[in-house]
Short mmCIF file of C-alpha atoms in Angstrom, two decimals:
data_model
loop_
_atom_site.label_atom_id
_atom_site.label_comp_id
_atom_site.label_asym_id
_atom_site.label_seq_id
_atom_site.Cartn_x
_atom_site.Cartn_y
_atom_site.Cartn_z
CA MET A 1 12.10 -9.17 15.57
CA THR A 2 10.05 -9.15 12.58
CA PRO A 3 7.50 -11.96 11.47
CA SER A 4 9.13 -14.69 9.01
CA ALA A 5 7.25 -16.34 6.40
CA GLU A 6 5.74 -18.75 8.75
CA GLY A 7 4.38 -16.08 10.76
CA THR A 8 6.78 -16.28 13.74
CA ASP A 9 9.36 -13.97 14.95
CA SER A 10 12.82 -14.38 14.11
CA ALA A 11 16.34 -12.84 13.86
CA SER A 12 19.46 -13.44 12.13
CA THR A 13 22.75 -14.59 13.47
CA SER A 14 24.06 -11.18 13.61
CA GLY A 15 21.36 -9.78 15.84
CA GLU A 16 19.76 -8.03 12.84
CA PRO A 17 16.01 -8.49 12.41
CA SER A 18 15.30 -10.66 9.49
CA VAL A 19 12.40 -10.77 7.19
CA VAL A 20 11.88 -13.99 5.19
CA ALA A 21 8.84 -13.28 2.81
CA ALA A 22 9.51 -15.27 -0.01
CA THR A 23 7.22 -13.79 -3.19
CA SER A 24 8.00 -17.26 -4.94
CA ALA A 25 6.05 -19.05 -1.75
CA GLY A 26 2.88 -16.88 -2.43
CA SER A 27 3.80 -14.26 0.37
CA PRO A 28 1.56 -11.14 0.13
CA LEU A 29 4.32 -9.09 1.03
CA THR A 30 5.36 -8.07 -2.69
CA HIS A 31 8.05 -5.61 -2.03
CA PHE A 32 10.70 -8.35 -0.57
CA ASP A 33 12.70 -10.91 -2.31
CA ALA A 34 12.94 -14.34 -1.68
CA THR A 35 16.11 -13.42 0.46
CA GLY A 36 13.82 -11.13 2.38
CA GLN A 37 15.50 -7.98 0.95
CA ALA A 38 13.29 -4.78 0.01
CA HIS A 39 12.96 -4.43 -3.70
CA MET A 40 10.76 -2.46 -5.99
CA VAL A 41 8.28 -4.87 -7.57
CA ASP A 42 8.73 -5.86 -11.35
CA VAL A 43 5.51 -4.63 -13.08
CA SER A 44 6.65 -4.81 -16.67
CA ALA A 45 4.44 -8.05 -17.33
CA LYS A 46 1.49 -6.71 -16.35
CA ALA A 47 -0.91 -5.00 -18.86
CA GLU A 48 -1.79 -1.34 -18.83
CA THR A 49 -5.06 -0.90 -17.57
CA HIS A 50 -7.25 2.13 -16.35
CA ARG A 51 -6.75 2.26 -12.71
CA VAL A 52 -8.62 4.33 -10.02
CA ALA A 53 -8.32 4.69 -6.44
CA ARG A 54 -10.34 6.70 -3.59
CA ALA A 55 -9.26 7.50 -0.39
CA THR A 56 -10.34 9.63 2.38
CA GLY A 57 -9.43 11.00 6.07
CA GLU A 58 -10.68 13.94 8.27
CA ILE A 59 -9.33 16.60 10.61
CA ARG A 60 -11.05 17.57 13.61
CA MET A 61 -10.81 20.84 15.11
CA LEU A 62 -12.35 23.77 17.35
CA PRO A 63 -15.55 25.07 16.16
CA THR A 64 -13.87 28.62 16.02
CA THR A 65 -11.07 26.97 13.85
CA LEU A 66 -13.86 25.83 11.51
CA ALA A 67 -15.53 29.18 11.44
CA LEU A 68 -12.16 30.77 10.50
CA ILE A 69 -11.60 28.44 7.62
CA GLU A 70 -15.42 28.73 6.19
CA ASP A 71 -15.08 32.56 6.62
CA GLY A 72 -11.84 32.79 4.62
CA ALA A 73 -10.53 34.68 7.82
CA ALA A 74 -7.15 32.33 8.31
CA LYS A 75 -4.15 34.38 8.35
CA LYS A 76 -2.48 32.21 5.94
CA GLY A 77 -5.46 32.49 3.39
CA ASP A 78 -7.83 30.18 1.46
CA VAL A 79 -7.07 27.16 3.66
CA LEU A 80 -8.97 24.67 1.29
CA GLY A 81 -7.87 25.99 -1.88
CA VAL A 82 -4.13 25.77 -0.78
CA ALA A 83 -4.75 22.28 0.52
CA ARG A 84 -6.24 21.18 -2.77
CA ILE A 85 -3.62 22.24 -4.41
CA ALA A 86 -0.93 20.48 -1.97
CA ALA A 87 -2.90 17.22 -2.16
CA ILE A 88 -2.86 17.37 -5.86
CA GLN A 89 1.01 17.87 -5.99
CA ALA A 90 1.11 15.03 -3.35
CA ALA A 91 -0.31 12.50 -5.56
CA LYS A 92 1.83 13.57 -8.35
CA ARG A 93 5.03 13.36 -6.10
CA THR A 94 4.25 10.07 -4.26
CA ALA A 95 7.16 8.20 -5.79
CA ASP A 96 9.46 10.73 -4.77
CA LEU A 97 8.16 10.38 -0.90
CA ILE A 98 7.61 6.37 -0.58
CA PRO A 99 10.62 4.72 -1.55
CA LEU A 100 9.18 1.64 -3.26
CA CYS A 101 6.24 3.24 -5.22
CA HIS A 102 6.50 3.22 -9.00
CA PRO A 103 6.37 6.80 -10.36
CA LEU A 104 3.07 7.04 -12.31
CA PRO A 105 1.55 8.89 -15.35
CA ILE A 106 -1.30 10.34 -13.14
CA THR A 107 -4.20 11.15 -15.71
CA ARG A 108 -6.49 12.80 -12.84
CA VAL A 109 -6.65 14.02 -9.38
CA ALA A 110 -9.80 15.05 -7.78
CA ILE A 111 -9.88 16.26 -4.15
CA ASP A 112 -13.03 16.93 -2.42
CA PHE A 113 -13.61 18.67 1.24
CA ASP A 114 -16.62 18.07 3.17
CA ILE A 115 -17.49 20.03 6.21
CA ASP A 116 -19.35 18.80 8.89
CA ARG A 117 -20.19 21.54 11.39
CA ALA A 118 -21.76 19.47 14.06
CA THR A 119 -18.73 17.87 14.50
CA SER A 120 -16.10 20.56 13.42
CA VAL A 121 -14.57 18.01 11.14
CA ILE A 122 -13.05 18.52 7.48
CA ARG A 123 -13.19 15.37 5.38
CA CYS A 124 -10.74 15.01 2.42
CA THR A 125 -11.54 12.62 -0.29
CA ALA A 126 -9.10 12.06 -3.03
CA GLN A 127 -9.74 10.23 -6.14
CA VAL A 128 -6.41 9.38 -8.44
CA GLU A 129 -6.67 7.91 -11.83
CA THR A 130 -3.84 6.49 -14.35
CA ARG A 131 -3.83 4.09 -17.13
CA GLY A 132 -0.83 2.30 -15.93
CA ARG A 133 0.46 -0.92 -14.68
CA THR A 134 0.13 -0.81 -11.04
CA GLY A 135 -2.49 0.75 -8.75
CA VAL A 136 -2.79 4.35 -7.38
CA GLU A 137 -3.90 3.76 -3.90
CA MET A 138 -0.59 5.20 -2.32
CA GLU A 139 -1.25 8.32 -4.57
CA ALA A 140 -4.78 8.64 -3.19
CA LEU A 141 -3.82 8.09 0.55
CA THR A 142 -0.61 10.42 0.19
CA ALA A 143 -3.11 13.25 -1.30
CA VAL A 144 -5.47 12.97 1.47
CA GLN A 145 -2.69 13.21 4.32
CA ILE A 146 -1.08 15.89 2.47
CA GLY A 147 -4.24 17.79 2.04
CA LEU A 148 -4.92 17.28 5.77
CA LEU A 149 -1.44 18.34 6.95
CA THR A 150 -1.78 21.57 4.75
CA ILE A 151 -4.87 22.39 6.78
CA TYR A 152 -3.10 21.79 10.02
CA ASP A 153 -0.47 23.98 9.03
CA MET A 154 -2.56 26.92 7.94
CA CYS A 155 -4.39 26.88 11.12
CA LYS A 156 -2.01 25.72 13.70
CA ALA A 157 -1.76 29.15 15.06
CA ALA A 158 -5.22 29.00 15.99
CA ASP A 159 -5.77 25.44 17.13
CA ARG A 160 -2.59 23.07 17.89
CA GLY A 161 -4.99 20.41 19.05
CA MET A 162 -6.43 19.36 15.76
CA VAL A 163 -6.28 15.64 14.97
CA MET A 164 -6.41 13.72 11.92
CA GLY A 165 -7.71 10.35 11.51
CA GLY A 166 -9.61 7.86 9.43
CA ILE A 167 -7.33 7.75 6.62
CA ARG A 168 -7.81 4.95 4.66
CA VAL A 169 -8.61 3.46 0.95
CA LEU A 170 -12.32 3.49 0.23
CA GLU A 171 -12.21 1.81 -3.54
CA LYS A 172 -9.80 0.96 -5.87
CA HIS A 173 -10.74 -0.35 -9.40
CA GLY A 174 -8.41 -1.82 -12.61
CA GLY A 175 -5.59 -4.12 -12.50
CA LYS A 176 -5.29 -7.97 -12.36
CA SER A 177 -6.67 -8.12 -8.75
CA GLY A 178 -9.90 -6.21 -10.01
CA ASP A 179 -12.21 -3.97 -7.98
CA TRP A 180 -12.20 -3.74 -4.06
CA VAL A 181 -14.56 -1.25 -2.21
CA SER A 182 -13.96 -0.89 1.78
CA PRO A 183 -16.44 -3.17 3.40
CA GLU A 184 -16.96 -0.19 6.04
CA GLY A 185 -18.22 2.04 3.26
CA PRO A 186 -17.65 5.92 3.50
CA ARG A 187 -17.83 7.27 6.88
#
């Protein structure tokens, strides 16, 4: 069962779930057409503007695993260097991974890793920029998640219990909807 435009559960007569989220009725679900079918949003009428999005997430690990990363002693090499390149590549390939994302001409990707030794956490923050007709929030989120997954991949032999979390958009700027900053602020 999926929510209909009225916010109640509904199903089609065929027994398949039905989504009715008519964009003409002002639904915020822009990736569905008037009949509830998924579609790629038409952004051709939107103005090209400078778009920026920042996202963050973290991976918690054993203190010994964090020490391996900081000392450059992980068997697979420079963990944060490889994770940075993976995150940049992920931002550039987001449209290949998320079916309804538009391919965008990314103009800048910056990846930062902050280490918190007290909690054995590495925080990844991605900033992605473009000049285009749609935002880059998905590219920033994808960059963060792939950066964290790369850390996991490179260190899983030492610590299979690493936990990723807190992945979220911190802020976005540009476009018709303007600026948005997370009310939670940075964590």
